[in-house]
Short mmCIF file of N, CA and C in Angstrom, two decimals:
data_model
loop_
_atom_site.label_atom_id
_atom_site.label_comp_id
_atom_site.label_asym_id
_atom_site.label_seq_id
_atom_site.Cartn_x
_atom_site.Cartn_y
_atom_site.Cartn_z
N TYR O 1 0.82 -1.20 0.00
CA TYR O 1 0.00 0.00 0.00
C TYR O 1 0.86 1.26 0.00
N ARG O 2 1.87 1.27 0.85
CA ARG O 2 2.74 2.46 0.96
C ARG O 2 3.46 2.73 -0.35
N TYR O 3 3.89 1.69 -1.02
CA TYR O 3 4.65 1.86 -2.27
C TYR O 3 3.76 2.40 -3.39
N ASN O 4 2.54 1.90 -3.48
CA ASN O 4 1.65 2.28 -4.57
C ASN O 4 0.70 3.43 -4.22
N ALA O 5 0.83 4.01 -3.05
CA ALA O 5 -0.06 5.09 -2.63
C ALA O 5 0.15 6.33 -3.48
N PRO O 6 -0.91 7.12 -3.72
CA PRO O 6 -0.75 8.38 -4.45
C PRO O 6 0.05 9.38 -3.60
N LEU O 7 0.61 10.40 -4.26
CA LEU O 7 1.52 11.32 -3.58
C LEU O 7 0.85 12.09 -2.45
N HIS O 8 -0.44 12.42 -2.58
CA HIS O 8 -1.08 13.18 -1.50
C HIS O 8 -1.24 12.31 -0.25
N ILE O 9 -1.24 11.00 -0.39
CA ILE O 9 -1.27 10.10 0.76
C ILE O 9 0.16 9.87 1.27
N LYS O 10 1.13 9.75 0.36
CA LYS O 10 2.52 9.54 0.77
C LYS O 10 3.03 10.71 1.60
N GLY O 11 2.49 11.89 1.39
CA GLY O 11 2.89 13.04 2.19
C GLY O 11 2.63 12.85 3.66
N THR O 12 1.59 12.10 3.99
CA THR O 12 1.29 11.86 5.40
C THR O 12 2.30 10.91 6.04
N PHE O 13 3.00 10.14 5.22
CA PHE O 13 4.02 9.22 5.75
C PHE O 13 5.32 9.96 6.10
N LEU O 14 5.38 11.25 5.79
CA LEU O 14 6.59 12.03 6.03
C LEU O 14 6.58 12.75 7.38
N ALA O 15 5.79 12.27 8.31
CA ALA O 15 5.71 12.90 9.63
C ALA O 15 6.82 12.36 10.53
N ALA O 16 7.34 13.25 11.36
CA ALA O 16 8.38 12.88 12.32
C ALA O 16 7.95 13.38 13.70
N HIS O 17 8.43 12.72 14.75
CA HIS O 17 8.11 13.11 16.11
C HIS O 17 8.78 14.44 16.46
N LEU O 18 8.29 15.08 17.51
CA LEU O 18 8.85 16.33 18.01
C LEU O 18 9.59 16.08 19.31
N ILE O 19 10.56 16.94 19.62
CA ILE O 19 11.23 16.83 20.91
C ILE O 19 10.23 17.23 22.00
N LYS O 20 10.53 16.88 23.23
CA LYS O 20 9.58 17.07 24.34
C LYS O 20 9.15 18.52 24.52
N GLU O 21 10.07 19.47 24.34
CA GLU O 21 9.74 20.89 24.52
C GLU O 21 8.70 21.33 23.49
N LEU O 22 8.90 20.95 22.24
CA LEU O 22 7.94 21.32 21.19
C LEU O 22 6.62 20.59 21.38
N ARG O 23 6.68 19.36 21.83
CA ARG O 23 5.47 18.57 22.07
C ARG O 23 4.61 19.24 23.15
N ALA O 24 5.26 19.73 24.19
CA ALA O 24 4.53 20.41 25.27
C ALA O 24 4.00 21.76 24.80
N LYS O 25 4.80 22.49 24.02
CA LYS O 25 4.41 23.83 23.58
C LYS O 25 3.23 23.80 22.62
N TYR O 26 3.24 22.85 21.66
CA TYR O 26 2.22 22.82 20.61
C TYR O 26 1.12 21.80 20.85
N GLY O 27 1.30 20.90 21.79
CA GLY O 27 0.27 19.93 22.12
C GLY O 27 0.05 18.87 21.05
N ILE O 28 1.05 18.64 20.22
CA ILE O 28 0.97 17.59 19.19
C ILE O 28 2.19 16.69 19.30
N ARG O 29 2.07 15.49 18.79
CA ARG O 29 3.15 14.51 18.89
C ARG O 29 4.06 14.51 17.67
N ASN O 30 3.49 14.71 16.48
CA ASN O 30 4.30 14.68 15.27
C ASN O 30 3.79 15.69 14.26
N LEU O 31 4.63 15.99 13.26
CA LEU O 31 4.28 16.93 12.21
C LEU O 31 5.10 16.58 10.98
N ARG O 32 4.58 16.93 9.82
CA ARG O 32 5.28 16.63 8.58
C ARG O 32 6.60 17.39 8.49
N VAL O 33 7.64 16.71 8.07
CA VAL O 33 8.96 17.31 7.91
C VAL O 33 8.96 18.15 6.64
N ARG O 34 9.55 19.34 6.72
CA ARG O 34 9.64 20.21 5.56
C ARG O 34 11.07 20.70 5.41
N THR O 35 11.40 21.15 4.21
CA THR O 35 12.72 21.69 3.94
C THR O 35 12.97 22.89 4.86
N GLY O 36 14.12 22.92 5.50
CA GLY O 36 14.47 24.01 6.40
C GLY O 36 14.31 23.66 7.87
N ASP O 37 13.56 22.62 8.19
CA ASP O 37 13.41 22.20 9.58
C ASP O 37 14.75 21.68 10.10
N LYS O 38 15.00 21.88 11.38
CA LYS O 38 16.20 21.33 12.00
C LYS O 38 15.80 20.02 12.65
N VAL O 39 16.50 18.94 12.31
CA VAL O 39 16.15 17.61 12.80
C VAL O 39 17.38 16.92 13.40
N ARG O 40 17.11 15.90 14.22
CA ARG O 40 18.16 15.07 14.79
C ARG O 40 17.89 13.63 14.37
N VAL O 41 18.92 12.93 13.92
CA VAL O 41 18.80 11.52 13.56
C VAL O 41 18.86 10.72 14.84
N ILE O 42 17.87 9.81 15.04
CA ILE O 42 17.83 9.05 16.29
C ILE O 42 18.10 7.56 16.10
N ARG O 43 18.15 7.10 14.86
CA ARG O 43 18.41 5.69 14.58
C ARG O 43 19.38 5.57 13.42
N GLY O 44 20.12 4.46 13.41
CA GLY O 44 21.00 4.18 12.29
C GLY O 44 22.43 4.62 12.53
N GLN O 45 23.23 4.52 11.48
CA GLN O 45 24.66 4.81 11.61
C GLN O 45 24.96 6.29 11.83
N TYR O 46 24.01 7.16 11.55
CA TYR O 46 24.21 8.59 11.73
C TYR O 46 23.46 9.12 12.96
N ALA O 47 23.11 8.25 13.89
CA ALA O 47 22.36 8.64 15.08
C ALA O 47 23.10 9.70 15.87
N GLY O 48 22.35 10.71 16.31
CA GLY O 48 22.93 11.79 17.11
C GLY O 48 23.28 13.02 16.31
N ARG O 49 23.36 12.91 15.00
CA ARG O 49 23.71 14.07 14.17
C ARG O 49 22.50 14.96 13.97
N GLU O 50 22.76 16.27 14.00
CA GLU O 50 21.71 17.25 13.76
C GLU O 50 22.03 18.03 12.49
N GLY O 51 21.00 18.46 11.81
CA GLY O 51 21.19 19.27 10.63
C GLY O 51 19.86 19.75 10.08
N LYS O 52 19.95 20.60 9.08
CA LYS O 52 18.74 21.11 8.44
C LYS O 52 18.33 20.17 7.32
N VAL O 53 17.03 20.09 7.10
CA VAL O 53 16.51 19.27 6.02
C VAL O 53 16.78 19.99 4.71
N GLU O 54 17.54 19.35 3.84
CA GLU O 54 17.87 19.95 2.55
C GLU O 54 16.81 19.63 1.50
N ARG O 55 16.29 18.40 1.55
CA ARG O 55 15.35 17.97 0.52
C ARG O 55 14.44 16.90 1.11
N VAL O 56 13.18 16.91 0.67
CA VAL O 56 12.22 15.89 1.06
C VAL O 56 11.72 15.25 -0.22
N ASP O 57 11.91 13.94 -0.35
CA ASP O 57 11.47 13.21 -1.53
C ASP O 57 10.16 12.49 -1.19
N VAL O 58 9.06 13.03 -1.70
CA VAL O 58 7.75 12.47 -1.38
C VAL O 58 7.57 11.12 -2.05
N LYS O 59 8.10 10.98 -3.25
CA LYS O 59 7.89 9.74 -4.01
C LYS O 59 8.50 8.53 -3.30
N THR O 60 9.70 8.69 -2.76
CA THR O 60 10.35 7.57 -2.07
C THR O 60 10.20 7.66 -0.55
N THR O 61 9.53 8.70 -0.06
CA THR O 61 9.35 8.99 1.37
C THR O 61 10.68 8.97 2.12
N LYS O 62 11.64 9.73 1.60
CA LYS O 62 12.95 9.86 2.23
C LYS O 62 13.27 11.33 2.46
N VAL O 63 14.08 11.60 3.47
CA VAL O 63 14.49 12.95 3.82
C VAL O 63 16.01 13.02 3.72
N PHE O 64 16.53 14.13 3.19
CA PHE O 64 17.97 14.33 3.07
C PHE O 64 18.35 15.48 3.99
N VAL O 65 19.29 15.21 4.91
CA VAL O 65 19.69 16.16 5.94
C VAL O 65 21.12 16.60 5.70
N SER O 66 21.39 17.91 5.92
CA SER O 66 22.76 18.39 5.79
C SER O 66 23.62 17.72 6.87
N LYS O 67 24.87 17.54 6.61
CA LYS O 67 25.84 16.88 7.50
C LYS O 67 25.60 15.38 7.65
N VAL O 68 24.68 14.82 6.88
CA VAL O 68 24.46 13.38 6.88
C VAL O 68 24.68 12.91 5.45
N GLU O 69 25.92 12.53 5.17
CA GLU O 69 26.27 12.11 3.83
C GLU O 69 27.34 11.01 3.91
N PHE O 70 27.37 10.17 2.90
CA PHE O 70 28.38 9.12 2.90
C PHE O 70 29.33 9.34 1.73
N VAL O 71 30.57 8.84 1.91
CA VAL O 71 31.62 9.01 0.91
C VAL O 71 31.58 7.81 -0.02
N LYS O 72 31.59 8.08 -1.30
CA LYS O 72 31.57 6.99 -2.29
C LYS O 72 32.92 6.27 -2.31
N LYS O 73 32.96 5.14 -2.98
CA LYS O 73 34.15 4.28 -2.99
C LYS O 73 35.39 5.01 -3.53
N ASP O 74 35.20 5.96 -4.46
CA ASP O 74 36.37 6.66 -5.01
C ASP O 74 37.01 7.60 -3.99
N GLY O 75 36.29 7.89 -2.89
CA GLY O 75 36.85 8.68 -1.81
C GLY O 75 36.73 10.18 -2.00
N ALA O 76 36.37 10.62 -3.18
CA ALA O 76 36.32 12.05 -3.46
C ALA O 76 34.90 12.61 -3.40
N THR O 77 33.92 11.77 -3.68
CA THR O 77 32.55 12.26 -3.80
C THR O 77 31.74 11.98 -2.54
N LYS O 78 31.05 13.02 -2.06
CA LYS O 78 30.12 12.85 -0.93
C LYS O 78 28.71 12.94 -1.47
N VAL O 79 27.86 12.02 -1.01
CA VAL O 79 26.48 11.93 -1.50
C VAL O 79 25.54 12.02 -0.29
N PRO O 80 24.46 12.80 -0.40
CA PRO O 80 23.50 12.85 0.71
C PRO O 80 22.88 11.48 0.97
N TYR O 81 22.70 11.17 2.25
CA TYR O 81 22.19 9.86 2.64
C TYR O 81 20.69 9.95 2.89
N PRO O 82 19.88 9.13 2.22
CA PRO O 82 18.43 9.19 2.43
C PRO O 82 18.03 8.56 3.77
N ILE O 83 17.18 9.26 4.52
CA ILE O 83 16.76 8.80 5.83
C ILE O 83 15.24 8.74 5.87
N ASP O 84 14.71 7.69 6.49
CA ASP O 84 13.27 7.58 6.67
C ASP O 84 12.85 8.56 7.77
N PRO O 85 11.74 9.28 7.59
CA PRO O 85 11.33 10.27 8.59
C PRO O 85 11.03 9.67 9.97
N SER O 86 10.74 8.38 10.04
CA SER O 86 10.49 7.77 11.34
C SER O 86 11.77 7.68 12.17
N ASN O 87 12.92 7.86 11.55
CA ASN O 87 14.20 7.82 12.25
C ASN O 87 14.71 9.21 12.59
N LEU O 88 13.84 10.21 12.47
CA LEU O 88 14.20 11.59 12.77
C LEU O 88 13.33 12.12 13.89
N ILE O 89 13.83 13.17 14.54
CA ILE O 89 13.04 13.89 15.53
C ILE O 89 13.23 15.38 15.25
N ILE O 90 12.13 16.11 15.18
CA ILE O 90 12.20 17.54 14.83
C ILE O 90 12.63 18.33 16.06
N VAL O 91 13.68 19.15 15.88
CA VAL O 91 14.24 19.95 16.96
C VAL O 91 13.75 21.39 16.87
N GLU O 92 13.61 21.89 15.63
CA GLU O 92 13.22 23.29 15.42
C GLU O 92 12.48 23.40 14.10
N PHE O 93 11.44 24.23 14.06
CA PHE O 93 10.66 24.41 12.85
C PHE O 93 11.21 25.53 11.99
N ASP O 94 10.97 25.44 10.69
CA ASP O 94 11.24 26.53 9.76
C ASP O 94 9.93 27.29 9.61
N THR O 95 9.88 28.51 10.10
CA THR O 95 8.64 29.28 10.10
C THR O 95 8.66 30.41 9.07
N THR O 96 9.42 30.28 8.00
CA THR O 96 9.43 31.31 6.97
C THR O 96 8.15 31.29 6.15
N ASP O 97 7.46 30.15 6.12
CA ASP O 97 6.19 30.04 5.42
C ASP O 97 5.08 30.59 6.32
N LYS O 98 4.31 31.58 5.82
CA LYS O 98 3.29 32.23 6.63
C LYS O 98 2.20 31.25 7.07
N ARG O 99 1.78 30.36 6.16
CA ARG O 99 0.71 29.42 6.49
C ARG O 99 1.14 28.47 7.60
N ARG O 100 2.37 28.00 7.54
CA ARG O 100 2.84 27.08 8.58
C ARG O 100 3.02 27.82 9.90
N ALA O 101 3.49 29.06 9.85
CA ALA O 101 3.66 29.85 11.06
C ALA O 101 2.31 30.08 11.74
N GLU O 102 1.27 30.35 10.95
CA GLU O 102 -0.07 30.54 11.52
C GLU O 102 -0.60 29.24 12.11
N LEU O 103 -0.34 28.12 11.44
CA LEU O 103 -0.75 26.82 11.96
C LEU O 103 -0.11 26.55 13.31
N LEU O 104 1.19 26.79 13.41
CA LEU O 104 1.91 26.54 14.66
C LEU O 104 1.44 27.50 15.76
N LYS O 105 1.15 28.75 15.38
CA LYS O 105 0.66 29.72 16.36
C LYS O 105 -0.70 29.27 16.91
N GLY O 106 -1.56 28.79 16.02
CA GLY O 106 -2.87 28.29 16.46
C GLY O 106 -2.75 27.07 17.36
N LEU O 107 -1.84 26.17 17.02
CA LEU O 107 -1.63 24.98 17.85
C LEU O 107 -1.11 25.36 19.23
N ALA O 108 -0.20 26.35 19.27
CA ALA O 108 0.36 26.79 20.55
C ALA O 108 -0.74 27.40 21.42
N GLU O 109 -1.62 28.20 20.81
CA GLU O 109 -2.71 28.82 21.58
C GLU O 109 -3.66 27.77 22.11
N LYS O 110 -3.98 26.77 21.26
CA LYS O 110 -4.89 25.70 21.67
C LYS O 110 -4.28 24.89 22.82
N ALA O 111 -2.98 24.62 22.73
CA ALA O 111 -2.30 23.85 23.78
C ALA O 111 -2.26 24.62 25.09
N SER O 112 -2.06 25.95 25.01
CA SER O 112 -2.00 26.73 26.24
C SER O 112 -3.37 26.81 26.91
N LYS O 113 -4.46 26.79 26.12
CA LYS O 113 -5.80 26.79 26.69
C LYS O 113 -6.10 25.47 27.40
N LYS O 114 -5.59 24.36 26.84
CA LYS O 114 -5.82 23.06 27.45
C LYS O 114 -5.12 22.94 28.81
N THR O 115 -3.94 23.53 28.93
CA THR O 115 -3.18 23.42 30.18
C THR O 115 -3.71 24.33 31.27
N LYS O 116 -4.49 25.35 30.89
CA LYS O 116 -5.02 26.28 31.89
C LYS O 116 -6.20 25.73 32.62
#
C-alpha cells in the first residue's frame, strides 16, 4: 500500500516526532517534515547528528539532511544519505512560510488553553 499510494497520501508518511519541549508547547506529537526544519537523527549509523533538512522526496518517502552524507568508494565524492522520517526527531521548525507559522501559532494557543 505504501509503495503504490498516491503522492497526496505519501505526504502523510513524512511525519516525524517532536522533541519534548515542542510537544509540550504545541500539544501535538508529530508533524510533517519540511525543507528548512532542524532535525536530529535518532536511529542508524548517523544517530545523534543534527542538521537542516535539505530535501524531502515524497515519491520515495525519504528525507535528506545536511551533514548526513556518505563518501563513495572513489573517496572524493560525498552523497546525501536518504533517511526515513520515522528515524528523525524535529528539533526546530522553519517558520518562513506564513501558512505554517499561523498553523503553529494556532496549535500553541490551543495547547495553552488546554493546560489552563
